[in-house]
GROMACS .gro file of C-alpha atoms in nm:
model
  514
    1MET     CA    1  -3.299   9.043   6.232
    2ARG     CA    2  -3.510   8.735   6.191
    3SER     CA    3  -3.574   8.547   6.513
    4PHE     CA    4  -3.428   8.201   6.573
    5ARG     CA    5  -3.784   8.072   6.598
    6ASN     CA    6  -3.871   8.194   6.246
    7ALA     CA    7  -3.547   8.059   6.105
    8ALA     CA    8  -3.607   7.721   6.267
    9PHE     CA    9  -3.963   7.711   6.134
   10GLY     CA   10  -3.830   7.783   5.782
   11LEU     CA   11  -3.582   7.497   5.809
   12VAL     CA   12  -3.851   7.256   5.930
   13THR     CA   13  -4.081   7.362   5.646
   14ALA     CA   14  -3.805   7.319   5.389
   15ALA     CA   15  -3.716   6.977   5.529
   16ALA     CA   16  -4.079   6.869   5.512
   17ALA     CA   17  -4.103   6.984   5.150
   18VAL     CA   18  -3.795   6.784   5.056
   19ALA     CA   19  -3.925   6.476   5.236
   20ALA     CA   20  -4.258   6.498   5.054
   21SER     CA   21  -4.103   6.530   4.708
   22ASP     CA   22  -4.191   6.272   4.443
   23VAL     CA   23  -3.893   6.377   4.232
   24HIS     CA   24  -3.594   6.146   4.274
   25ASP     CA   25  -3.267   6.330   4.342
   26LEU     CA   26  -2.998   6.120   4.172
   27LYS     CA   27  -2.618   6.118   4.175
   28LYS     CA   28  -2.362   5.969   3.939
   29ASP     CA   29  -2.345   5.647   4.139
   30THR     CA   30  -2.727   5.600   4.140
   31PHE     CA   31  -2.839   5.741   3.804
   32VAL     CA   32  -2.757   5.455   3.567
   33ASP     CA   33  -2.897   5.181   3.793
   34PHE     CA   34  -3.218   5.381   3.842
   35VAL     CA   35  -3.269   5.434   3.469
   36LYS     CA   36  -3.198   5.066   3.399
   37SER     CA   37  -3.464   4.960   3.648
   38HIS     CA   38  -3.744   5.163   3.483
   39ASP     CA   39  -3.883   5.141   3.132
   40LEU     CA   40  -3.935   5.516   3.107
   41VAL     CA   41  -3.777   5.804   3.301
   42LEU     CA   42  -3.789   6.182   3.266
   43ALA     CA   43  -3.472   6.354   3.390
   44GLU     CA   44  -3.407   6.721   3.458
   45PHE     CA   45  -3.048   6.844   3.466
   46PHE     CA   46  -3.039   7.173   3.658
   47ALA     CA   47  -2.836   7.427   3.851
   48PRO     CA   48  -2.960   7.569   4.185
   49TRP     CA   49  -2.899   7.930   4.077
   50CYS     CA   50  -3.089   7.895   3.748
   51GLY     CA   51  -3.404   8.111   3.739
   52HIS     CA   52  -3.576   7.895   3.476
   53CYS     CA   53  -3.501   7.585   3.685
   54LYS     CA   54  -3.667   7.747   3.985
   55ALA     CA   55  -3.971   7.833   3.773
   56LEU     CA   56  -3.990   7.474   3.652
   57ALA     CA   57  -3.952   7.318   3.999
   58PRO     CA   58  -4.315   7.336   4.124
   59GLU     CA   59  -4.448   7.224   3.783
   60TYR     CA   60  -4.204   6.933   3.782
   61GLU     CA   61  -4.307   6.834   4.135
   62GLU     CA   62  -4.676   6.840   4.045
   63ALA     CA   63  -4.616   6.629   3.736
   64ALA     CA   64  -4.406   6.382   3.935
   65THR     CA   65  -4.687   6.327   4.185
   66THR     CA   66  -4.940   6.257   3.911
   67LEU     CA   67  -4.710   6.039   3.700
   68LYS     CA   68  -4.606   5.839   4.005
   69GLU     CA   69  -4.945   5.666   3.985
   70LYS     CA   70  -4.861   5.561   3.628
   71ASP     CA   71  -4.518   5.433   3.730
   72ILE     CA   72  -4.339   5.701   3.530
   73PRO     CA   73  -4.067   5.843   3.758
   74LEU     CA   74  -3.928   6.195   3.732
   75VAL     CA   75  -3.571   6.255   3.844
   76LYS     CA   76  -3.336   6.550   3.876
   77VAL     CA   77  -2.959   6.592   3.873
   78ASP     CA   78  -2.775   6.892   4.021
   79CYS     CA   79  -2.509   6.968   3.760
   80THR     CA   80  -2.309   7.185   3.998
   81GLU     CA   81  -2.245   6.870   4.201
   82GLU     CA   82  -2.255   6.609   3.923
   83ALA     CA   83  -2.066   6.786   3.644
   84ASP     CA   84  -1.927   6.465   3.491
   85LEU     CA   85  -2.269   6.298   3.473
   86CYS     CA   86  -2.420   6.604   3.307
   87LYS     CA   87  -2.132   6.619   3.061
   88ASP     CA   88  -2.189   6.252   2.972
   89TYR     CA   89  -2.540   6.336   2.855
   90GLY     CA   90  -2.448   6.650   2.663
   91VAL     CA   91  -2.596   6.905   2.901
   92GLU     CA   92  -2.498   7.256   2.785
   93GLY     CA   93  -2.769   7.473   2.944
   94TYR     CA   94  -3.021   7.471   3.227
   95PRO     CA   95  -3.265   7.325   3.265
   96THR     CA   96  -3.206   7.039   3.020
   97VAL     CA   97  -3.483   6.777   3.025
   98LYS     CA   98  -3.443   6.436   2.862
   99VAL     CA   99  -3.650   6.120   2.819
  100PHE     CA  100  -3.471   5.795   2.903
  101ARG     CA  101  -3.565   5.443   2.789
  102GLY     CA  102  -3.253   5.292   2.942
  103PRO     CA  103  -2.912   5.462   2.980
  104ASP     CA  104  -2.836   5.452   2.607
  105ASN     CA  105  -3.177   5.539   2.461
  106VAL     CA  106  -3.209   5.913   2.524
  107ALA     CA  107  -3.427   6.175   2.357
  108ALA     CA  108  -3.482   6.543   2.426
  109TYR     CA  109  -3.806   6.641   2.597
  110SER     CA  110  -3.983   6.874   2.353
  111GLY     CA  111  -4.297   6.964   2.551
  112GLN     CA  112  -4.381   7.276   2.747
  113ARG     CA  113  -4.251   7.331   3.100
  114LYS     CA  114  -4.590   7.314   3.268
  115ALA     CA  115  -4.727   7.027   3.477
  116PRO     CA  116  -5.022   6.940   3.245
  117ALA     CA  117  -4.791   6.940   2.942
  118ILE     CA  118  -4.533   6.721   3.116
  119ILE     CA  119  -4.802   6.477   3.228
  120SER     CA  120  -4.957   6.462   2.881
  121TYR     CA  121  -4.622   6.422   2.706
  122MET     CA  122  -4.496   6.142   2.929
  123THR     CA  123  -4.832   5.963   2.922
  124LYS     CA  124  -4.802   5.950   2.543
  125GLN     CA  125  -4.445   5.824   2.571
  126ALA     CA  126  -4.558   5.538   2.794
  127MET     CA  127  -4.822   5.417   2.551
  128PRO     CA  128  -4.784   5.238   2.216
  129ALA     CA  129  -4.805   5.455   1.904
  130VAL     CA  130  -5.156   5.318   1.846
  131SER     CA  131  -5.368   5.176   2.128
  132VAL     CA  132  -5.607   4.895   2.032
  133LEU     CA  133  -5.954   4.991   2.155
  134THR     CA  134  -6.268   4.796   2.237
  135SER     CA  135  -6.619   4.891   2.343
  136GLU     CA  136  -6.501   4.859   2.706
  137THR     CA  137  -6.199   5.090   2.671
  138ILE     CA  138  -6.289   5.349   2.409
  139GLU     CA  139  -6.488   5.587   2.632
  140GLU     CA  140  -6.208   5.623   2.885
  141PHE     CA  141  -5.953   5.660   2.604
  142LYS     CA  142  -6.151   5.940   2.437
  143THR     CA  143  -6.108   6.161   2.744
  144SER     CA  144  -5.756   6.055   2.841
  145ASP     CA  145  -5.592   6.363   2.690
  146LYS     CA  146  -5.676   6.705   2.550
  147VAL     CA  147  -5.667   6.566   2.194
  148VAL     CA  148  -5.726   6.200   2.103
  149VAL     CA  149  -5.734   6.057   1.750
  150VAL     CA  150  -5.920   5.729   1.682
  151ALA     CA  151  -5.926   5.538   1.352
  152TYR     CA  152  -6.210   5.306   1.257
  153PHE     CA  153  -6.135   5.043   0.992
  154ALA     CA  154  -6.209   4.678   0.920
  155ALA     CA  155  -5.990   4.404   1.067
  156ASP     CA  156  -5.873   4.294   0.720
  157ASP     CA  157  -5.796   4.648   0.601
  158LYS     CA  158  -5.417   4.620   0.617
  159THR     CA  159  -5.356   4.932   0.409
  160SER     CA  160  -5.547   5.164   0.643
  161ASN     CA  161  -5.383   4.998   0.944
  162THR     CA  162  -5.034   5.061   0.801
  163THR     CA  163  -5.116   5.420   0.703
  164PHE     CA  164  -5.256   5.510   1.044
  165THR     CA  165  -4.966   5.348   1.230
  166GLU     CA  166  -4.718   5.556   1.028
  167ILE     CA  167  -4.912   5.874   1.108
  168ALA     CA  168  -4.927   5.788   1.478
  169SER     CA  169  -4.555   5.710   1.493
  170GLY     CA  170  -4.471   6.052   1.352
  171LEU     CA  171  -4.711   6.249   1.573
  172ARG     CA  172  -4.705   6.047   1.894
  173ASP     CA  173  -4.531   6.326   2.087
  174ASP     CA  174  -4.825   6.554   2.015
  175TYR     CA  175  -5.140   6.339   2.028
  176LEU     CA  176  -5.279   6.008   2.153
  177PHE     CA  177  -5.379   5.759   1.883
  178GLY     CA  178  -5.614   5.462   1.905
  179ALA     CA  179  -5.782   5.229   1.658
  180THR     CA  180  -6.068   4.982   1.651
  181ASN     CA  181  -6.220   4.743   1.395
  182ASP     CA  182  -6.554   4.729   1.574
  183ALA     CA  183  -6.812   4.824   1.309
  184ASP     CA  184  -7.078   4.892   1.572
  185LEU     CA  185  -6.854   5.149   1.742
  186ALA     CA  186  -6.792   5.320   1.408
  187LYS     CA  187  -7.166   5.337   1.341
  188ALA     CA  188  -7.236   5.475   1.690
  189GLU     CA  189  -6.978   5.750   1.636
  190GLY     CA  190  -7.112   5.837   1.291
  191VAL     CA  191  -6.790   5.726   1.120
  192LYS     CA  192  -6.787   5.552   0.784
  193GLN     CA  193  -6.504   5.294   0.769
  194PRO     CA  194  -6.226   5.362   0.706
  195GLY     CA  195  -6.251   5.691   0.889
  196VAL     CA  196  -6.111   5.897   1.173
  197ALA     CA  197  -6.263   6.083   1.469
  198LEU     CA  198  -6.071   6.344   1.665
  199TYR     CA  199  -6.193   6.398   2.021
  200LYS     CA  200  -6.095   6.717   2.204
  201SER     CA  201  -6.169   6.892   2.532
  202PHE     CA  202  -6.247   7.225   2.363
  203ASP     CA  203  -6.450   7.383   2.081
  204GLU     CA  204  -6.704   7.135   1.935
  205GLY     CA  205  -6.551   6.841   2.123
  206LYS     CA  206  -6.534   6.615   1.816
  207ASP     CA  207  -6.438   6.636   1.448
  208LEU     CA  208  -6.486   6.364   1.184
  209PHE     CA  209  -6.262   6.291   0.887
  210ASP     CA  210  -6.448   6.138   0.594
  211GLY     CA  211  -6.203   6.200   0.311
  212LYS     CA  212  -5.975   5.957   0.133
  213PHE     CA  213  -5.775   5.755   0.389
  214GLU     CA  214  -5.434   5.899   0.296
  215ALA     CA  215  -5.152   6.002   0.529
  216ASP     CA  216  -5.117   6.367   0.422
  217ALA     CA  217  -5.491   6.433   0.435
  218ILE     CA  218  -5.527   6.275   0.780
  219LYS     CA  219  -5.223   6.463   0.916
  220LYS     CA  220  -5.367   6.795   0.795
  221PHE     CA  221  -5.708   6.710   0.942
  222THR     CA  222  -5.545   6.623   1.275
  223THR     CA  223  -5.332   6.937   1.309
  224ASP     CA  224  -5.613   7.166   1.190
  225SER     CA  225  -5.878   7.013   1.418
  226ALA     CA  226  -5.642   7.005   1.717
  227THR     CA  227  -5.582   7.380   1.704
  228PRO     CA  228  -5.830   7.568   1.927
  229LEU     CA  229  -6.032   7.828   1.740
  230ALA     CA  230  -5.931   8.086   2.001
  231GLU     CA  231  -5.565   8.052   1.899
  232LEU     CA  232  -5.623   8.093   1.525
  233PRO     CA  233  -5.584   8.426   1.346
  234LEU     CA  234  -5.917   8.607   1.331
  235GLY     CA  235  -6.048   8.785   1.023
  236TYR     CA  236  -6.292   9.067   1.110
  237ILE     CA  237  -6.553   9.171   0.853
  238PHE     CA  238  -6.697   9.507   0.964
  239ALA     CA  239  -7.032   9.622   0.821
  240GLU     CA  240  -7.303   9.858   0.950
  241THR     CA  241  -7.627   9.684   0.857
  242GLU     CA  242  -7.750   9.331   0.910
  243GLU     CA  243  -7.825   9.301   0.538
  244GLU     CA  244  -7.473   9.407   0.442
  245ARG     CA  245  -7.318   9.164   0.689
  246ALA     CA  246  -7.533   8.881   0.550
  247GLU     CA  247  -7.432   8.971   0.194
  248LEU     CA  248  -7.060   8.981   0.282
  249ALA     CA  249  -7.087   8.655   0.475
  250GLU     CA  250  -7.232   8.487   0.164
  251THR     CA  251  -6.969   8.645  -0.062
  252LEU     CA  252  -6.677   8.536   0.156
  253LYS     CA  253  -6.824   8.198   0.259
  254PRO     CA  254  -6.596   8.005   0.017
  255LEU     CA  255  -6.293   8.164   0.187
  256ALA     CA  256  -6.419   8.061   0.532
  257LYS     CA  257  -6.441   7.703   0.406
  258LYS     CA  258  -6.108   7.714   0.222
  259TYR     CA  259  -5.913   7.851   0.518
  260LYS     CA  260  -6.090   7.659   0.794
  261GLY     CA  261  -5.836   7.561   1.059
  262LYS     CA  262  -5.601   7.842   0.950
  263VAL     CA  263  -5.801   8.166   0.979
  264ASN     CA  264  -6.143   8.223   1.138
  265LEU     CA  265  -6.370   8.469   0.957
  266ALA     CA  266  -6.650   8.653   1.135
  267THR     CA  267  -6.879   8.947   1.065
  268ILE     CA  268  -6.884   9.237   1.312
  269ASP     CA  269  -7.156   9.496   1.375
  270ALA     CA  270  -6.970   9.818   1.291
  271LYS     CA  271  -7.231  10.034   1.468
  272SER     CA  272  -7.185   9.858   1.801
  273PHE     CA  273  -6.819   9.757   1.778
  274GLY     CA  274  -6.673  10.003   1.528
  275ALA     CA  275  -6.431  10.138   1.788
  276HIS     CA  276  -6.255   9.802   1.789
  277SER     CA  277  -6.146   9.872   1.430
  278GLU     CA  278  -5.900  10.129   1.567
  279ASN     CA  279  -5.731   9.850   1.766
  280LEU     CA  280  -5.677   9.677   1.432
  281ASN     CA  281  -5.530   9.996   1.280
  282LEU     CA  282  -5.837  10.052   1.060
  283LYS     CA  283  -6.010  10.389   1.013
  284ASN     CA  284  -6.322  10.397   1.228
  285GLY     CA  285  -6.630  10.486   1.025
  286GLN     CA  286  -6.509  10.373   0.682
  287TRP     CA  287  -6.718  10.063   0.611
  288PRO     CA  288  -6.720   9.787   0.511
  289ALA     CA  289  -6.371   9.694   0.625
  290PHE     CA  290  -6.161   9.385   0.683
  291ALA     CA  291  -5.859   9.307   0.899
  292ILE     CA  292  -5.677   9.002   1.032
  293GLN     CA  293  -5.554   8.984   1.389
  294GLU     CA  294  -5.282   8.735   1.476
  295ILE     CA  295  -5.404   8.658   1.828
  296VAL     CA  296  -5.093   8.487   1.966
  297LYS     CA  297  -4.846   8.754   1.847
  298ASN     CA  298  -5.096   9.041   1.877
  299GLN     CA  299  -5.021   9.158   1.523
  300LYS     CA  300  -5.270   9.349   1.304
  301PHE     CA  301  -5.309   9.325   0.926
  302PRO     CA  302  -5.565   9.577   0.795
  303PHE     CA  303  -5.701   9.534   0.441
  304ASP     CA  304  -5.691   9.844   0.218
  305GLN     CA  305  -6.014  10.028   0.304
  306GLU     CA  306  -6.024  10.189  -0.040
  307LYS     CA  307  -6.077   9.848  -0.200
  308LYS     CA  308  -6.403   9.657  -0.226
  309LEU     CA  309  -6.436   9.335  -0.023
  310THR     CA  310  -6.448   9.072  -0.297
  311GLU     CA  311  -6.377   8.700  -0.271
  312LYS     CA  312  -6.080   8.740  -0.506
  313ASP     CA  313  -5.910   9.034  -0.333
  314VAL     CA  314  -5.978   8.925   0.026
  315GLY     CA  315  -5.872   8.570  -0.064
  316ALA     CA  316  -5.543   8.694  -0.207
  317PHE     CA  317  -5.489   8.904   0.107
  318ILE     CA  318  -5.549   8.605   0.336
  319GLN     CA  319  -5.319   8.382   0.130
  320ASP     CA  320  -5.041   8.643   0.138
  321PHE     CA  321  -5.089   8.666   0.516
  322LEU     CA  322  -5.052   8.288   0.554
  323ASP     CA  323  -4.748   8.287   0.323
  324GLY     CA  324  -4.579   8.554   0.535
  325LYS     CA  325  -4.594   8.813   0.256
  326GLN     CA  326  -4.811   9.059   0.447
  327LYS     CA  327  -4.627   9.285   0.688
  328PRO     CA  328  -4.810   9.371   1.011
  329SER     CA  329  -4.931   9.727   1.060
  330VAL     CA  330  -4.746   9.878   1.354
  331LYS     CA  331  -4.880  10.170   1.557
  332SER     CA  332  -4.594  10.358   1.720
  333GLU     CA  333  -4.509  10.685   1.888
  334PRO     CA  334  -4.197  10.858   1.750
  335VAL     CA  335  -3.866  10.722   1.874
  336PRO     CA  336  -3.738  10.963   2.142
  337GLU     CA  337  -3.459  11.183   2.009
  338LYS     CA  338  -3.293  11.154   2.348
  339GLN     CA  339  -3.362  10.931   2.649
  340GLU     CA  340  -3.436  11.154   2.947
  341GLY     CA  341  -3.408  11.015   3.300
  342PRO     CA  342  -3.311  10.669   3.427
  343VAL     CA  343  -3.619  10.490   3.284
  344LYS     CA  344  -3.576  10.410   2.914
  345VAL     CA  345  -3.879  10.500   2.698
  346VAL     CA  346  -3.983  10.223   2.462
  347VAL     CA  347  -4.207  10.266   2.158
  348ALA     CA  348  -4.305  10.009   1.897
  349LYS     CA  349  -4.030  10.121   1.659
  350ASN     CA  350  -3.748  10.071   1.912
  351TYR     CA  351  -3.905   9.778   2.102
  352ASP     CA  352  -3.676   9.516   1.950
  353GLU     CA  353  -3.367   9.731   2.000
  354ILE     CA  354  -3.423   9.813   2.367
  355VAL     CA  355  -3.603   9.498   2.484
  356LEU     CA  356  -3.528   9.196   2.265
  357GLU     CA  357  -3.188   9.273   2.113
  358ASN     CA  358  -3.048   9.433   2.427
  359GLU     CA  359  -2.793   9.207   2.598
  360ASN     CA  360  -2.903   9.338   2.939
  361ASP     CA  361  -3.173   9.197   3.164
  362VAL     CA  362  -3.468   9.425   3.078
  363LEU     CA  363  -3.754   9.506   3.316
  364LEU     CA  364  -4.039   9.655   3.113
  365GLU     CA  365  -4.353   9.826   3.242
  366PHE     CA  366  -4.656   9.828   3.012
  367TYR     CA  367  -4.863  10.128   3.121
  368ALA     CA  368  -5.151  10.355   3.019
  369PRO     CA  369  -5.140  10.735   3.070
  370TRP     CA  370  -5.482  10.733   3.238
  371CYS     CA  371  -5.400  10.443   3.472
  372GLY     CA  372  -5.407  10.548   3.839
  373HIS     CA  373  -5.194  10.253   3.955
  374CYS     CA  374  -4.934  10.340   3.689
  375LYS     CA  375  -4.916  10.697   3.819
  376SER     CA  376  -4.864  10.567   4.174
  377LEU     CA  377  -4.588  10.336   4.055
  378ALA     CA  378  -4.404  10.604   3.853
  379PRO     CA  379  -4.185  10.757   4.130
  380LYS     CA  380  -4.096  10.414   4.269
  381TYR     CA  381  -4.008  10.293   3.920
  382GLU     CA  382  -3.784  10.599   3.869
  383GLU     CA  383  -3.620  10.523   4.205
  384LEU     CA  384  -3.560  10.164   4.095
  385ALA     CA  385  -3.404  10.268   3.763
  386ALA     CA  386  -3.170  10.511   3.940
  387MET     CA  387  -3.022  10.221   4.140
  388TYR     CA  388  -2.859  10.072   3.830
  389PRO     CA  389  -2.563  10.247   3.666
  390ASP     CA  390  -2.519  10.213   3.290
  391THR     CA  391  -2.266   9.936   3.350
  392ALA     CA  392  -2.504   9.725   3.562
  393GLN     CA  393  -2.632   9.501   3.276
  394VAL     CA  394  -2.989   9.590   3.379
  395THR     CA  395  -3.225   9.814   3.183
  396ILE     CA  396  -3.540   9.956   3.343
  397ALA     CA  397  -3.789  10.060   3.074
  398LYS     CA  398  -4.153  10.151   3.013
  399VAL     CA  399  -4.391  10.155   2.714
  400ASP     CA  400  -4.729  10.321   2.667
  401ALA     CA  401  -4.925  10.013   2.554
  402THR     CA  402  -5.220  10.226   2.441
  403ALA     CA  403  -5.013  10.423   2.188
  404ASN     CA  404  -4.781  10.147   2.069
  405ASP     CA  405  -4.837   9.800   1.930
  406VAL     CA  406  -4.654   9.551   2.150
  407PRO     CA  407  -4.606   9.175   2.096
  408ASP     CA  408  -4.794   9.075   2.410
  409GLU     CA  409  -5.169   9.095   2.472
  410ILE     CA  410  -5.178   9.313   2.784
  411GLN     CA  411  -5.486   9.258   2.998
  412GLY     CA  412  -5.437   9.518   3.271
  413PHE     CA  413  -5.222   9.811   3.372
  414PRO     CA  414  -4.958   9.824   3.490
  415THR     CA  415  -4.813   9.494   3.369
  416ILE     CA  416  -4.444   9.442   3.446
  417LYS     CA  417  -4.230   9.177   3.276
  418LEU     CA  418  -3.864   9.083   3.301
  419PHE     CA  419  -3.689   8.984   2.978
  420PRO     CA  420  -3.376   8.800   3.097
  421ALA     CA  421  -3.066   8.814   2.880
  422GLY     CA  422  -3.041   8.498   2.673
  423ALA     CA  423  -3.409   8.413   2.727
  424LYS     CA  424  -3.597   8.706   2.578
  425SER     CA  425  -3.860   8.472   2.432
  426GLU     CA  426  -3.963   8.366   2.784
  427PRO     CA  427  -4.038   8.687   2.977
  428ILE     CA  428  -4.135   8.653   3.343
  429THR     CA  429  -4.440   8.845   3.465
  430TYR     CA  430  -4.404   9.025   3.797
  431SER     CA  431  -4.690   9.012   4.047
  432GLY     CA  432  -4.529   9.112   4.374
  433SER     CA  433  -4.557   9.433   4.574
  434ARG     CA  434  -4.485   9.743   4.369
  435THR     CA  435  -4.193   9.877   4.569
  436ALA     CA  436  -3.844   9.952   4.447
  437GLU     CA  437  -3.705   9.696   4.693
  438ASP     CA  438  -3.927   9.411   4.575
  439LEU     CA  439  -3.873   9.492   4.210
  440ALA     CA  440  -3.496   9.498   4.262
  441ALA     CA  441  -3.512   9.159   4.435
  442PHE     CA  442  -3.718   9.022   4.143
  443VAL     CA  443  -3.455   9.140   3.894
  444LYS     CA  444  -3.173   8.990   4.101
  445GLU     CA  445  -3.355   8.659   4.145
  446ASN     CA  446  -3.468   8.609   3.785
  447GLY     CA  447  -3.218   8.802   3.573
  448LYS     CA  448  -2.929   8.628   3.402
  449TYR     CA  449  -2.665   8.845   3.567
  450LYS     CA  450  -2.808   8.832   3.924
  451VAL     CA  451  -2.738   9.204   3.969
  452ASP     CA  452  -2.792   9.321   4.326
  453ALA     CA  453  -2.905   9.686   4.322
  454TYR     CA  454  -2.819   9.713   4.692
  455GLU     CA  455  -2.472   9.562   4.675
  456GLY     CA  456  -2.231   9.774   4.873
  457LYS     CA  457  -2.507   9.973   5.039
  458ASN     CA  458  -2.532   9.984   5.420
  459GLU     CA  459  -2.793   9.774   5.596
  460THR     CA  460  -2.903   9.792   5.960
  461ASP     CA  461  -2.914   9.484   6.177
  462ASP     CA  462  -3.292   9.505   6.182
  463GLU     CA  463  -3.324   9.470   5.806
  464THR     CA  464  -3.380   9.135   5.640
  465PRO     CA  465  -3.145   9.086   5.343
  466LEU     CA  466  -3.334   9.122   5.018
  467ALA     CA  467  -3.221   8.785   4.890
  468GLU     CA  468  -3.398   8.624   5.186
  469GLY     CA  469  -3.700   8.843   5.233
  470MET     CA  470  -3.790   8.982   4.894
  471GLY     CA  471  -3.655   8.717   4.661
  472GLU     CA  472  -3.881   8.453   4.808
  473ALA     CA  473  -4.181   8.677   4.759
  474ALA     CA  474  -4.081   8.733   4.400
  475ARG     CA  475  -4.038   8.362   4.335
  476ALA     CA  476  -4.383   8.299   4.473
  477ALA     CA  477  -4.542   8.556   4.244
  478THR     CA  478  -4.790   8.417   3.997
  479GLN     CA  479  -4.823   8.531   3.639
  480VAL     CA  480  -5.107   8.762   3.536
  481ALA     CA  481  -5.385   8.533   3.416
  482LYS     CA  482  -5.482   8.585   3.056
  483GLU     CA  483  -5.842   8.697   3.010
  484SER     CA  484  -6.072   8.687   2.710
  485ILE     CA  485  -6.026   8.950   2.441
  486GLN     CA  486  -6.258   9.248   2.424
  487SER     CA  487  -6.628   9.229   2.348
  488ALA     CA  488  -6.578   9.265   1.974
  489ALA     CA  489  -6.342   8.970   1.967
  490SER     CA  490  -6.581   8.774   2.186
  491GLU     CA  491  -6.863   8.834   1.939
  492ALA     CA  492  -6.629   8.740   1.657
  493MET     CA  493  -6.533   8.412   1.816
  494GLU     CA  494  -6.901   8.338   1.877
  495ALA     CA  495  -6.973   8.412   1.514
  496ALA     CA  496  -6.688   8.177   1.424
  497LYS     CA  497  -6.867   7.912   1.637
  498SER     CA  498  -6.589   7.880   1.890
  499ALA     CA  499  -6.691   7.701   2.204
  500ALA     CA  500  -6.354   7.753   2.371
  501ALA     CA  501  -6.412   7.863   2.729
  502ASP     CA  502  -6.266   8.192   2.846
  503THR     CA  503  -6.066   8.174   3.167
  504ASP     CA  504  -6.050   8.423   3.448
  505GLY     CA  505  -5.777   8.447   3.706
  506GLU     CA  506  -5.657   8.655   3.996
  507ASP     CA  507  -5.296   8.753   4.036
  508GLY     CA  508  -5.334   8.919   4.372
  509GLN     CA  509  -5.251   9.262   4.225
  510GLU     CA  510  -5.464   9.562   4.140
  511HIS     CA  511  -5.478   9.649   3.772
  512ASP     CA  512  -5.666   9.913   3.581
  513GLU     CA  513  -5.877   9.726   3.329
  514LEU     CA  514  -5.825   9.783   2.958
   0.00000   0.00000   0.00000
């Protein structure tokens, strides 16, 4: 059993954390007066047992501390205690986050549930649709957010002023907008009035719009320029010789210009990086070849290798891809005729059925047959699966990520994710100790049904209940940091002139590299 000293220390620590919180905990009798006394408030309506609320909590706290300096308070309401208040504001699920400009002016928060996103979103909400800039304020404004859009037009240009204000009003939740009529500033930035400059903390750092000052054109420029190159679909042009790559680059150059901001095109040395073609479901050795990879969804669209790479045919292929007419190529092992053992076997062809469409909480291991850590985990994973009867509303499953195309970009093996029922689009990555006990606690803590694999089983007095000991460890687990794609993709992004920085991270767990 835990000692009184340890328990007391935990209580003191928890009390200190509560005392240090910059999030205001409001009740029905304090909520309205608080909202009335502030111009802008962000409110989270939550339930203590909600896994997504627990995941949001540290991000919300971090954002509250930063936004406190800008006099933008963040508040929370426990709906298990304040049911009537939550009902008054139409709360139907947890967490529900809303923006208040007084008790009667309420809008849904539509940003991501991460501290930087919350800070950015609320900073935009606190500012006018278009900030008037001067030579003294423009430099600070240009770096005040990840993407900032500044218009340069003459003081008497009412038409451009009206057009830009309408654009800013429609996109204010996404970007910061500013404007200046200082001709010297426009000249210094290389902008011809009326014109627009988009400043960003990634890629080239700055894009200029010099087309006709019309709303649709400026909106398209803004959304295209604000999308990092690393997130765009990537079109690979494989060729063996430098001369052939140069020839294809010239042939397909009009397509690169036409689809800029939608698809990046890049030539690849097939001799050095030909093996990467297999990852795109192309035949290695049959050159030249072309394929599109949808980076975010990890989907592959290989172009028919029997056809010549012409501007017309490749252009039609790209357009069909953008129009959703191209179906992704899916590499899959055969669907098992019968599921043997407690761990369900997932392949690409039954992925949706077992993982996404399954009403159970699904814990899925992405593994590789050659992975030593995966082999060590196997018996413990079988032990875990055996703890849950078929009626337990929990499915323990595994997929060979080297033999099957999966929606996620997996950076190391094994990777374990929980797909909670009702929230399959937001899987939770596991990074705790790879024991059956810790994995079971993770499922109980983060699954929709809160299934306890040990319920009804005997425990000795010397054992710490899982909900206390293991659940906390699971909650503290960090997600596996996403790394840069393989060397071929890195060369491709360089060829596409992407300056987006790759990030490295440590999750505290051993993984076999891809």
